[in-house]
Amino acid sequence: QVQLVESGGGSVQVGGSLRLTCASSGGTISNVAMGWYRVPPGKEREFVASIDWIGNSKFYADSVNGRFTISRDNAKDTVYLQLNYLRPTDTGVYFCATGQTTYITSQFRVDSWGQGTQVTVSS
């Protein structure tokens, strides 16, 4: 079974940037849609972004649209999330996830999760 490992999290000041990486082991993720979610402190898990299996279609939550960019490199079995113009409300644990299909819709259906990586934004 595919296992996902997130990395690239850290502590950054308001307006800064981070690049999160999601790598796979135990199987390829190049043929499935992928997504990113986050869990802010004391809050429920929320959708951040998703990308179809090729990388042609992308969805973003309204709260991050225009600031975050999801991308993938299927030759490396890797998915990225570029976080720019960070705000304190972006703080949380970020998880990547495989989708149940190759394509994406307004409702992303998760198949499996990674272990998460912490992002902290301070002012």
mmCIF file of C-alpha atoms in Angstrom, residues 3-81:
data_model
loop_
_atom_site.group_PDB
_atom_site.id
_atom_site.type_symbol
_atom_site.label_atom_id
_atom_site.label_comp_id
_atom_site.label_asym_id
_atom_site.label_seq_id
_atom_site.Cartn_x
_atom_site.Cartn_y
_atom_site.Cartn_z
ATOM 1 C CA GLN A 3 2.597 5.497 2.173
ATOM 2 C CA LEU A 4 2.878 9.296 2.069
ATOM 3 C CA VAL A 5 5.551 11.346 3.835
ATOM 4 C CA GLU A 6 5.258 15.139 4.144
ATOM 5 C CA SER A 7 8.212 17.444 4.728
ATOM 6 C CA GLY A 8 9.171 21.110 4.442
ATOM 7 C CA GLY A 9 7.171 22.527 7.332
ATOM 8 C CA GLY A 10 8.616 25.003 9.787
ATOM 9 C CA SER A 11 8.228 28.374 11.478
ATOM 10 C CA VAL A 12 8.007 31.547 9.396
ATOM 11 C CA GLN A 13 6.973 35.166 9.889
ATOM 12 C CA VAL A 14 3.939 36.806 8.322
ATOM 13 C CA GLY A 15 4.444 37.296 4.595
ATOM 14 C CA GLY A 16 6.999 34.517 4.334
ATOM 15 C CA SER A 17 6.982 31.377 2.211
ATOM 16 C CA LEU A 18 7.357 27.632 2.597
ATOM 17 C CA ARG A 19 7.408 24.712 0.181
ATOM 18 C CA LEU A 20 5.847 21.477 1.363
ATOM 19 C CA THR A 21 6.738 18.156 -0.241
ATOM 20 C CA CYS A 22 4.765 14.920 -0.303
ATOM 21 C CA ALA A 23 6.736 11.838 -1.312
ATOM 22 C CA SER A 24 5.444 8.312 -1.730
ATOM 23 C CA SER A 25 6.770 4.891 -0.837
ATOM 24 C CA GLY A 26 5.373 1.423 -1.390
ATOM 25 C CA GLY A 27 3.728 2.392 -4.665
ATOM 26 C CA THR A 28 3.291 5.124 -7.241
ATOM 27 C CA ILE A 29 0.943 8.105 -6.877
ATOM 28 C CA SER A 30 1.432 9.281 -10.449
ATOM 29 C CA ASN A 31 -1.919 7.841 -11.544
ATOM 30 C CA VAL A 32 -4.212 9.325 -8.899
ATOM 31 C CA ALA A 33 -5.449 12.738 -7.892
ATOM 32 C CA MET A 34 -3.763 14.296 -4.854
ATOM 33 C CA GLY A 35 -4.821 16.796 -2.234
ATOM 34 C CA TRP A 36 -3.601 18.864 0.696
ATOM 35 C CA TYR A 37 -5.507 19.436 3.947
ATOM 36 C CA ARG A 38 -4.644 21.227 7.175
ATOM 37 C CA VAL A 39 -5.709 21.161 10.816
ATOM 38 C CA PRO A 40 -5.452 24.573 12.533
ATOM 39 C CA PRO A 41 -4.969 24.542 16.330
ATOM 40 C CA GLY A 42 -8.238 23.631 18.021
ATOM 41 C CA LYS A 43 -10.116 23.430 14.730
ATOM 42 C CA GLU A 44 -11.404 20.764 12.367
ATOM 43 C CA ARG A 45 -9.533 19.514 9.328
ATOM 44 C CA GLU A 46 -10.094 21.680 6.266
ATOM 45 C CA PHE A 47 -9.467 21.326 2.563
ATOM 46 C CA VAL A 48 -6.595 23.345 1.069
ATOM 47 C CA ALA A 49 -5.946 22.259 -2.526
ATOM 48 C CA SER A 50 -6.187 19.358 -4.966
ATOM 49 C CA ILE A 51 -4.694 18.382 -8.317
ATOM 50 C CA ASP A 52 -5.660 15.802 -10.922
ATOM 51 C CA TRP A 53 -3.372 12.950 -11.918
ATOM 52 C CA ILE A 54 -1.693 14.823 -14.779
ATOM 53 C CA GLY A 55 -1.614 18.238 -13.153
ATOM 54 C CA ASN A 56 -3.898 20.045 -15.602
ATOM 55 C CA SER A 57 -6.711 20.812 -13.154
ATOM 56 C CA LYS A 58 -6.396 22.352 -9.691
ATOM 57 C CA PHE A 59 -8.818 23.413 -6.949
ATOM 58 C CA TYR A 60 -8.078 25.769 -4.051
ATOM 59 C CA ALA A 61 -9.907 26.757 -0.919
ATOM 60 C CA ASP A 62 -11.029 30.388 -0.989
ATOM 61 C CA SER A 63 -8.813 31.145 2.008
ATOM 62 C CA VAL A 64 -5.613 30.239 0.107
ATOM 63 C CA ASN A 65 -6.531 30.967 -3.498
ATOM 64 C CA GLY A 66 -3.960 33.266 -5.092
ATOM 65 C CA ARG A 67 -1.381 32.580 -2.363
ATOM 66 C CA PHE A 68 -0.798 28.803 -2.508
ATOM 67 C CA THR A 69 0.146 26.663 -5.512
ATOM 68 C CA ILE A 70 -0.205 22.894 -5.778
ATOM 69 C CA SER A 71 1.948 21.040 -8.307
ATOM 70 C CA ARG A 72 3.341 17.594 -8.991
ATOM 71 C CA ASP A 73 6.253 15.810 -10.640
ATOM 72 C CA ASN A 74 5.072 12.331 -11.566
ATOM 73 C CA ALA A 75 8.554 11.273 -12.685
ATOM 74 C CA LYS A 76 9.603 11.712 -9.038
ATOM 75 C CA ASP A 77 6.319 10.491 -7.487
ATOM 76 C CA THR A 78 6.161 13.786 -5.634
ATOM 77 C CA VAL A 79 3.535 16.463 -4.948
ATOM 78 C CA TYR A 80 4.267 19.992 -3.742
ATOM 79 C CA LEU A 81 2.440 22.820 -2.051
#
